[in-house]
Amino acid sequence: MAEIIAIANQKGGVAKTTTSLNLAYSLMKLGKKVLMIDFDGQANLTTCFGIEEPNSIETNIAHLMIAKMNEEDIPDKSQYIVSNNGIDLIPSSIYLSVVDANLRLEMGSERILFEILEPLKADYDFIIIDTSPSLGSLTINALSAADSVIITVNPQLLAMMGLQDFLKTTKKIQKRINSKLEIKGILLTMCDSRTNLSKVLSEQMSEAYDGVVNIFETHIPMTVKVGEAIYYSKSIAEYSPTSKAGIAYADFAKEILTYEER
Ligand SMILES: Nc1ncnc2c1ncn2[C@@H]1O[C@H](COP(=O)(O)OP(=O)(O)O)[C@@H](O)[C@H]1O
Ligand SMILES: [Mg+2]
């Protein structure tokens, strides 16, 4: 049975998409069967996966959400799961922003994504949801479907601002909708070891959240290779496995697996 992990933070540009892709790839390399869900209307993960025109895909996560909302049958999984390089993906497109608006009007709509993922859990070890940069109805749906959440934080970007709001939303979801939701931890991304600021902010984070939220031992370093890899529609772990970020994501996947065994 798959563990469903949401990668989240209401800020943009904190490596949610990069982490989703690289964690998925690294877990696959460790022999795990992984499905990724692109749950952002910007469809960055879908593009990184090598689908240049997300709108050209006939059935994506938005169509499934609409069908579920309308209590219609959803198509066979062969119609909406795409595979590449040993990883599966349910793509997204800008159409997901229509879903976002509709969800707000629909009663009890928080569990729609959960209903879509439930029958897929038996096929995978991990289902990784890449979320959008908001605390809106889409992210609430993702957190309601998830067993756990990894919060990506960029220590360059006033890292602690907004984190309290995120944790508060998570607590509400745990209390009202999804009591099994666990905060797995904070992953520090785009760490620039050359600057003191990055170090100081990382230390501050560790102090502020010590005993409150786990901060993963692995930090993801900043490297131009990440952008290069995306250009070639590859994860950094695949494009440049010996680069610092490639090694870090492989370590992070191992850290996640040891976390599971605790
Ligand atoms: N470790 C890294 N080093 C350098 N650039 C990175 C790294 N991680 C992410 N990036 C870049 O930062 C930008 C934002 O990353 P992304 O994963 O799209 O964030 P989000 O999904 O949170 O908006 C992208 O251009 C990505 O290529
Ligand atoms: Mg993203």
mmCIF file of C-alpha atoms and ligand atoms in Angstrom:
data_model
loop_
_atom_site.group_PDB
_atom_site.id
_atom_site.type_symbol
_atom_site.label_atom_id
_atom_site.label_comp_id
_atom_site.label_asym_id
_atom_site.label_seq_id
_atom_site.Cartn_x
_atom_site.Cartn_y
_atom_site.Cartn_z
ATOM 1 C CA MET A 1 0.000 0.000 0.000
ATOM 2 C CA ALA A 2 1.410 3.347 -1.004
ATOM 3 C CA GLU A 3 2.251 6.098 1.409
ATOM 4 C CA ILE A 4 0.907 9.370 0.010
ATOM 5 C CA ILE A 5 3.329 12.269 0.546
ATOM 6 C CA ALA A 6 2.399 15.881 -0.249
ATOM 7 C CA ILE A 7 5.257 18.286 -1.009
ATOM 8 C CA ALA A 8 4.007 21.665 0.093
ATOM 9 C CA ASN A 9 4.597 25.291 1.040
ATOM 10 C CA GLN A 10 2.293 28.146 0.091
ATOM 11 C CA LYS A 11 5.298 30.024 -1.270
ATOM 12 C CA GLY A 12 6.410 29.614 -4.857
ATOM 13 C CA GLY A 13 10.018 29.050 -5.815
ATOM 14 C CA VAL A 14 10.968 26.903 -2.826
ATOM 15 C CA ALA A 15 11.692 23.745 -4.879
ATOM 16 C CA LYS A 16 8.430 21.871 -4.358
ATOM 17 C CA THR A 17 8.370 20.696 -7.972
ATOM 18 C CA THR A 18 12.114 20.005 -8.075
ATOM 19 C CA THR A 19 11.833 17.981 -4.861
ATOM 20 C CA SER A 20 8.779 16.038 -6.084
ATOM 21 C CA LEU A 21 10.592 14.966 -9.257
ATOM 22 C CA ASN A 22 13.919 14.196 -7.605
ATOM 23 C CA LEU A 23 12.513 12.389 -4.597
ATOM 24 C CA ALA A 24 10.367 10.286 -6.945
ATOM 25 C CA TYR A 25 13.333 9.465 -9.168
ATOM 26 C CA SER A 26 15.630 8.667 -6.233
ATOM 27 C CA LEU A 27 13.013 6.434 -4.570
ATOM 28 C CA MET A 28 12.524 4.635 -7.890
ATOM 29 C CA LYS A 29 16.294 4.070 -8.077
ATOM 30 C CA LEU A 30 16.057 2.455 -4.627
ATOM 31 C CA GLY A 31 13.572 -0.025 -6.057
ATOM 32 C CA LYS A 32 10.314 1.680 -5.088
ATOM 33 C CA LYS A 33 7.300 2.033 -7.334
ATOM 34 C CA VAL A 34 6.326 5.689 -7.476
ATOM 35 C CA LEU A 35 3.403 7.692 -8.848
ATOM 36 C CA MET A 36 3.604 11.490 -9.000
ATOM 37 C CA ILE A 37 0.572 13.755 -9.049
ATOM 38 C CA ASP A 38 0.965 17.195 -10.589
ATOM 39 C CA PHE A 39 -1.496 19.171 -8.485
ATOM 40 C CA ASP A 40 -0.550 22.651 -9.662
ATOM 41 C CA GLY A 41 -2.334 24.365 -12.571
ATOM 42 C CA GLN A 42 1.016 25.748 -13.712
ATOM 43 C CA ALA A 43 1.848 22.152 -14.693
ATOM 44 C CA ASN A 44 5.587 22.575 -14.089
ATOM 45 C CA LEU A 45 6.015 18.962 -13.012
ATOM 46 C CA THR A 46 4.191 17.801 -16.147
ATOM 47 C CA THR A 47 6.558 19.887 -18.284
ATOM 48 C CA CYS A 48 9.628 18.643 -16.355
ATOM 49 C CA PHE A 49 8.389 15.114 -17.056
ATOM 50 C CA GLY A 50 8.842 15.821 -20.762
ATOM 51 C CA ILE A 51 5.274 16.742 -21.728
ATOM 52 C CA GLU A 52 5.819 19.985 -23.603
ATOM 53 C CA GLU A 53 2.153 20.795 -24.189
ATOM 54 C CA PRO A 54 0.249 19.877 -21.008
ATOM 55 C CA ASN A 55 -2.989 21.080 -22.640
ATOM 56 C CA SER A 56 -2.629 18.422 -25.333
ATOM 57 C CA ILE A 57 -3.150 15.602 -22.815
ATOM 58 C CA GLU A 58 -6.742 14.457 -23.058
ATOM 59 C CA THR A 59 -7.302 13.388 -19.456
ATOM 60 C CA ASN A 60 -5.400 14.958 -16.599
ATOM 61 C CA ILE A 61 -5.921 15.352 -12.858
ATOM 62 C CA ALA A 62 -8.314 18.274 -13.436
ATOM 63 C CA HIS A 63 -10.641 16.094 -15.532
ATOM 64 C CA LEU A 64 -10.596 13.424 -12.834
ATOM 65 C CA MET A 65 -11.427 15.987 -10.153
ATOM 66 C CA ILE A 66 -14.350 17.362 -12.175
ATOM 67 C CA ALA A 67 -15.669 13.857 -12.899
ATOM 68 C CA LYS A 68 -15.524 12.938 -9.190
ATOM 69 C CA MET A 69 -17.233 16.196 -8.216
ATOM 70 C CA ASN A 70 -20.039 15.393 -10.652
ATOM 71 C CA GLU A 71 -20.243 11.824 -9.322
ATOM 72 C CA GLU A 72 -19.331 10.494 -12.757
ATOM 73 C CA ASP A 73 -17.219 7.398 -13.392
ATOM 74 C CA ILE A 74 -13.570 8.123 -13.975
ATOM 75 C CA PRO A 75 -11.816 6.546 -16.966
ATOM 76 C CA ASP A 76 -9.488 3.545 -16.798
ATOM 77 C CA LYS A 77 -6.054 4.399 -15.377
ATOM 78 C CA SER A 78 -4.407 3.674 -18.728
ATOM 79 C CA GLN A 79 -6.162 6.839 -19.929
ATOM 80 C CA TYR A 80 -4.573 9.218 -17.465
ATOM 81 C CA ILE A 81 -1.340 7.743 -16.069
ATOM 82 C CA VAL A 82 1.723 8.468 -18.175
ATOM 83 C CA SER A 83 5.033 6.670 -17.681
ATOM 84 C CA ASN A 84 8.546 7.830 -18.349
ATOM 85 C CA ASN A 85 11.874 6.492 -17.136
ATOM 86 C CA GLY A 86 10.354 4.124 -14.610
ATOM 87 C CA ILE A 87 8.117 6.713 -12.942
ATOM 88 C CA ASP A 88 4.365 7.246 -13.393
ATOM 89 C CA LEU A 89 2.632 10.626 -13.435
ATOM 90 C CA ILE A 90 -0.894 11.961 -13.491
ATOM 91 C CA PRO A 91 -0.391 15.225 -15.392
ATOM 92 C CA SER A 92 -1.984 18.601 -14.844
ATOM 93 C CA SER A 93 -2.849 21.637 -16.956
ATOM 94 C CA ILE A 94 -4.182 25.141 -16.513
ATOM 95 C CA TYR A 95 -7.632 23.529 -16.383
ATOM 96 C CA LEU A 96 -6.869 22.776 -12.731
ATOM 97 C CA SER A 97 -7.532 26.445 -11.907
ATOM 98 C CA VAL A 98 -11.164 25.879 -12.938
ATOM 99 C CA VAL A 99 -11.268 22.989 -10.473
ATOM 100 C CA ASP A 100 -9.895 25.272 -7.780
ATOM 101 C CA ALA A 101 -12.809 27.668 -8.246
ATOM 102 C CA ASN A 102 -15.413 24.878 -8.382
ATOM 103 C CA LEU A 103 -14.071 23.135 -5.292
ATOM 104 C CA ARG A 104 -14.826 26.159 -3.185
ATOM 105 C CA LEU A 105 -18.514 25.923 -4.087
ATOM 106 C CA GLU A 106 -18.874 22.197 -3.616
ATOM 107 C CA MET A 107 -19.929 20.761 -0.260
ATOM 108 C CA GLY A 108 -17.592 18.295 1.408
ATOM 109 C CA SER A 109 -15.172 18.634 -1.473
ATOM 110 C CA GLU A 110 -11.995 18.233 0.592
ATOM 111 C CA ARG A 111 -11.836 14.482 -0.004
ATOM 112 C CA ILE A 112 -12.153 14.463 -3.799
ATOM 113 C CA LEU A 113 -8.450 13.809 -4.469
ATOM 114 C CA PHE A 114 -8.433 11.178 -1.722
ATOM 115 C CA GLU A 115 -11.214 9.330 -3.558
ATOM 116 C CA ILE A 116 -9.231 9.410 -6.796
ATOM 117 C CA LEU A 117 -6.030 8.117 -5.169
ATOM 118 C CA GLU A 118 -7.557 5.464 -2.915
ATOM 119 C CA PRO A 119 -7.920 2.800 -5.651
ATOM 120 C CA LEU A 120 -4.366 3.487 -6.912
ATOM 121 C CA LYS A 121 -2.647 2.933 -3.554
ATOM 122 C CA ALA A 122 -2.323 -0.815 -4.047
ATOM 123 C CA ASP A 123 -0.177 -0.327 -7.169
ATOM 124 C CA TYR A 124 2.576 1.822 -5.623
ATOM 125 C CA ASP A 125 4.990 2.199 -2.707
ATOM 126 C CA PHE A 126 4.807 5.999 -2.801
ATOM 127 C CA ILE A 127 2.431 8.561 -4.277
ATOM 128 C CA ILE A 128 4.007 12.021 -4.317
ATOM 129 C CA ILE A 129 1.770 15.071 -4.745
ATOM 130 C CA ASP A 130 3.365 18.288 -6.027
ATOM 131 C CA THR A 131 1.142 21.101 -4.733
ATOM 132 C CA SER A 132 0.465 24.661 -5.845
ATOM 133 C CA PRO A 133 1.832 27.750 -4.090
ATOM 134 C CA SER A 134 -1.280 28.553 -2.042
ATOM 135 C CA LEU A 135 -3.201 27.426 1.006
ATOM 136 C CA GLY A 136 -6.380 27.253 -1.068
ATOM 137 C CA SER A 137 -8.791 24.460 -1.844
ATOM 138 C CA LEU A 138 -6.339 22.484 -4.001
ATOM 139 C CA THR A 139 -3.694 22.325 -1.287
ATOM 140 C CA ILE A 140 -6.361 21.452 1.288
ATOM 141 C CA ASN A 141 -7.441 18.589 -0.985
ATOM 142 C CA ALA A 142 -3.830 17.410 -1.274
ATOM 143 C CA LEU A 143 -3.301 17.499 2.505
ATOM 144 C CA SER A 144 -6.607 15.721 3.046
ATOM 145 C CA ALA A 145 -5.489 12.890 0.755
ATOM 146 C CA ALA A 146 -1.951 12.630 2.148
ATOM 147 C CA ASP A 147 -0.523 10.401 4.854
ATOM 148 C CA SER A 148 2.290 12.869 5.369
ATOM 149 C CA VAL A 149 3.640 16.205 4.220
ATOM 150 C CA ILE A 150 7.157 17.417 3.500
ATOM 151 C CA ILE A 151 7.548 21.202 3.687
ATOM 152 C CA THR A 152 10.248 22.558 1.400
ATOM 153 C CA VAL A 153 11.880 25.745 2.604
ATOM 154 C CA ASN A 154 14.385 27.940 0.844
ATOM 155 C CA PRO A 155 16.576 29.491 3.537
ATOM 156 C CA GLN A 156 17.342 32.448 1.252
ATOM 157 C CA LEU A 157 13.757 33.595 1.177
ATOM 158 C CA LEU A 158 12.724 34.797 4.634
ATOM 159 C CA ALA A 159 12.252 31.141 5.332
ATOM 160 C CA MET A 160 10.304 31.357 8.535
ATOM 161 C CA MET A 161 7.710 33.796 7.304
ATOM 162 C CA GLY A 162 4.477 32.044 6.503
ATOM 163 C CA LEU A 163 5.520 28.735 8.011
ATOM 164 C CA GLN A 164 3.304 29.311 11.041
ATOM 165 C CA ASP A 165 0.269 29.794 8.763
ATOM 166 C CA PHE A 166 1.115 26.587 6.988
ATOM 167 C CA LEU A 167 1.419 24.646 10.249
ATOM 168 C CA LYS A 168 -1.859 26.122 11.470
ATOM 169 C CA THR A 169 -3.679 24.968 8.323
ATOM 170 C CA THR A 170 -2.132 21.524 8.726
ATOM 171 C CA LYS A 171 -3.376 21.312 12.322
ATOM 172 C CA LYS A 172 -6.902 22.240 11.227
ATOM 173 C CA ILE A 173 -6.838 19.567 8.538
ATOM 174 C CA GLN A 174 -5.587 16.998 11.065
ATOM 175 C CA LYS A 175 -8.387 17.909 13.428
ATOM 176 C CA ARG A 176 -11.268 18.263 11.001
ATOM 177 C CA ILE A 177 -10.603 16.090 7.950
ATOM 178 C CA ASN A 178 -7.549 13.858 8.028
ATOM 179 C CA SER A 179 -6.408 12.741 11.470
ATOM 180 C CA LYS A 180 -3.662 10.512 10.045
ATOM 181 C CA LEU A 181 -1.829 13.404 8.360
ATOM 182 C CA GLU A 182 1.708 13.588 9.713
ATOM 183 C CA ILE A 183 4.232 16.375 9.211
ATOM 184 C CA LYS A 184 7.262 14.403 8.106
ATOM 185 C CA GLY A 185 9.536 17.388 8.259
ATOM 186 C CA ILE A 186 11.073 20.468 6.755
ATOM 187 C CA LEU A 187 13.502 20.030 3.873
ATOM 188 C CA LEU A 188 15.927 22.910 3.397
ATOM 189 C CA THR A 189 16.429 23.448 -0.327
ATOM 190 C CA MET A 190 18.660 25.689 -2.434
ATOM 191 C CA CYS A 191 21.170 26.032 0.380
ATOM 192 C CA ASP A 192 24.139 28.117 -0.625
ATOM 193 C CA SER A 193 27.014 26.905 1.521
ATOM 194 C CA ARG A 194 29.175 29.796 0.321
ATOM 195 C CA THR A 195 27.011 32.381 1.998
ATOM 196 C CA ASN A 196 26.877 32.861 5.706
ATOM 197 C CA LEU A 197 23.248 33.907 5.475
ATOM 198 C CA SER A 198 22.148 30.485 4.318
ATOM 199 C CA LYS A 199 23.991 28.889 7.247
ATOM 200 C CA VAL A 200 22.641 31.356 9.796
ATOM 201 C CA LEU A 201 19.072 30.956 8.550
ATOM 202 C CA SER A 202 19.361 27.155 8.570
ATOM 203 C CA GLU A 203 20.581 27.278 12.166
ATOM 204 C CA GLN A 204 17.795 29.673 13.143
ATOM 205 C CA MET A 205 15.229 27.351 11.600
ATOM 206 C CA SER A 206 16.626 24.379 13.488
ATOM 207 C CA GLU A 207 16.496 26.299 16.767
ATOM 208 C CA ALA A 208 13.020 27.722 16.204
ATOM 209 C CA TYR A 209 11.468 24.381 15.253
ATOM 210 C CA ASP A 210 13.525 22.052 17.455
ATOM 211 C CA GLY A 211 11.075 19.654 19.084
ATOM 212 C CA VAL A 212 8.166 21.102 17.081
ATOM 213 C CA VAL A 213 8.817 19.876 13.556
ATOM 214 C CA ASN A 214 11.516 17.521 12.316
ATOM 215 C CA ILE A 215 14.130 19.200 10.131
ATOM 216 C CA PHE A 216 15.669 16.683 7.750
ATOM 217 C CA GLU A 217 19.385 16.087 8.095
ATOM 218 C CA THR A 218 19.837 16.280 4.340
ATOM 219 C CA HIS A 219 20.064 19.812 2.959
ATOM 220 C CA ILE A 220 19.748 20.346 -0.790
ATOM 221 C CA PRO A 221 22.536 22.558 -2.129
ATOM 222 C CA MET A 222 22.013 25.214 -4.750
ATOM 223 C CA THR A 223 23.436 24.267 -8.145
ATOM 224 C CA VAL A 224 22.980 25.392 -11.737
ATOM 225 C CA LYS A 225 22.741 21.718 -12.691
ATOM 226 C CA VAL A 226 19.139 21.687 -11.468
ATOM 227 C CA GLY A 227 18.082 24.178 -14.134
ATOM 228 C CA GLU A 228 20.130 22.367 -16.781
ATOM 229 C CA ALA A 229 18.483 19.059 -15.896
ATOM 230 C CA ILE A 230 15.005 20.582 -16.230
ATOM 231 C CA TYR A 231 15.944 21.863 -19.664
ATOM 232 C CA TYR A 232 16.567 18.243 -20.686
ATOM 233 C CA SER A 233 13.372 17.075 -18.905
ATOM 234 C CA LYS A 234 15.355 15.083 -16.405
ATOM 235 C CA SER A 235 15.676 14.958 -12.647
ATOM 236 C CA ILE A 236 19.020 16.178 -11.345
ATOM 237 C CA ALA A 237 19.527 12.744 -9.827
ATOM 238 C CA GLU A 238 19.381 11.315 -13.339
ATOM 239 C CA TYR A 239 21.011 14.135 -15.329
ATOM 240 C CA SER A 240 23.949 14.539 -12.998
ATOM 241 C CA PRO A 241 23.924 11.884 -10.256
ATOM 242 C CA THR A 242 27.384 12.887 -9.040
ATOM 243 C CA SER A 243 26.526 16.582 -8.646
ATOM 244 C CA LYS A 244 26.020 17.812 -5.109
ATOM 245 C CA ALA A 245 22.260 18.163 -5.536
ATOM 246 C CA GLY A 246 22.026 14.753 -7.242
ATOM 247 C CA ILE A 247 23.786 13.133 -4.289
ATOM 248 C CA ALA A 248 21.702 15.144 -1.809
ATOM 249 C CA TYR A 249 18.392 14.006 -3.318
ATOM 250 C CA ALA A 250 19.607 10.389 -3.303
ATOM 251 C CA ASP A 251 20.518 10.830 0.386
ATOM 252 C CA PHE A 252 17.165 12.426 1.054
ATOM 253 C CA ALA A 253 15.343 9.425 -0.436
ATOM 254 C CA LYS A 254 17.368 7.155 1.859
ATOM 255 C CA GLU A 255 16.522 9.397 4.822
ATOM 256 C CA ILE A 256 12.826 9.051 3.942
ATOM 257 C CA LEU A 257 13.136 5.252 3.823
ATOM 258 C CA THR A 258 14.900 5.089 7.203
ATOM 259 C CA TYR A 259 12.202 7.410 8.548
ATOM 260 C CA GLU A 260 9.618 4.847 7.412
ATOM 261 C CA GLU A 261 11.398 2.083 9.312
ATOM 262 C CA ARG A 262 11.453 3.887 12.644
HETATM 263 N N1 LIG B 1 18.896 23.009 -5.624
HETATM 264 C C1 LIG B 1 18.644 23.946 -6.547
HETATM 265 N N2 LIG B 1 19.655 24.671 -7.084
HETATM 266 C C2 LIG B 1 19.410 25.614 -8.010
HETATM 267 N N3 LIG B 1 18.207 25.924 -8.491
HETATM 268 C C3 LIG B 1 17.148 25.249 -8.001
HETATM 269 C C4 LIG B 1 17.312 24.225 -7.010
HETATM 270 N N4 LIG B 1 16.083 23.726 -6.715
HETATM 271 C C5 LIG B 1 15.208 24.407 -7.484
HETATM 272 N N5 LIG B 1 15.831 25.316 -8.266
HETATM 273 C C6 LIG B 1 15.229 26.245 -9.217
HETATM 274 O O1 LIG B 1 14.391 27.155 -8.516
HETATM 275 C C7 LIG B 1 13.215 27.428 -9.247
HETATM 276 C C8 LIG B 1 11.985 27.097 -8.414
HETATM 277 O O2 LIG B 1 11.956 25.695 -8.175
HETATM 278 P P1 LIG B 1 10.582 24.881 -8.210
HETATM 279 O O3 LIG B 1 10.915 23.478 -7.899
HETATM 280 O O4 LIG B 1 9.856 25.158 -9.486
HETATM 281 O O5 LIG B 1 9.825 25.579 -6.988
HETATM 282 P P2 LIG B 1 8.263 25.547 -6.605
HETATM 283 O O6 LIG B 1 7.666 24.315 -7.202
HETATM 284 O O7 LIG B 1 8.254 25.540 -5.107
HETATM 285 O O8 LIG B 1 7.672 26.808 -7.159
HETATM 286 C C9 LIG B 1 13.291 26.611 -10.527
HETATM 287 O O9 LIG B 1 13.742 27.434 -11.565
HETATM 288 C C10 LIG B 1 14.310 25.534 -10.202
HETATM 289 O O10 LIG B 1 15.022 25.137 -11.347
HETATM 290 MG MG MG B 2 6.028 24.063 -8.470
#
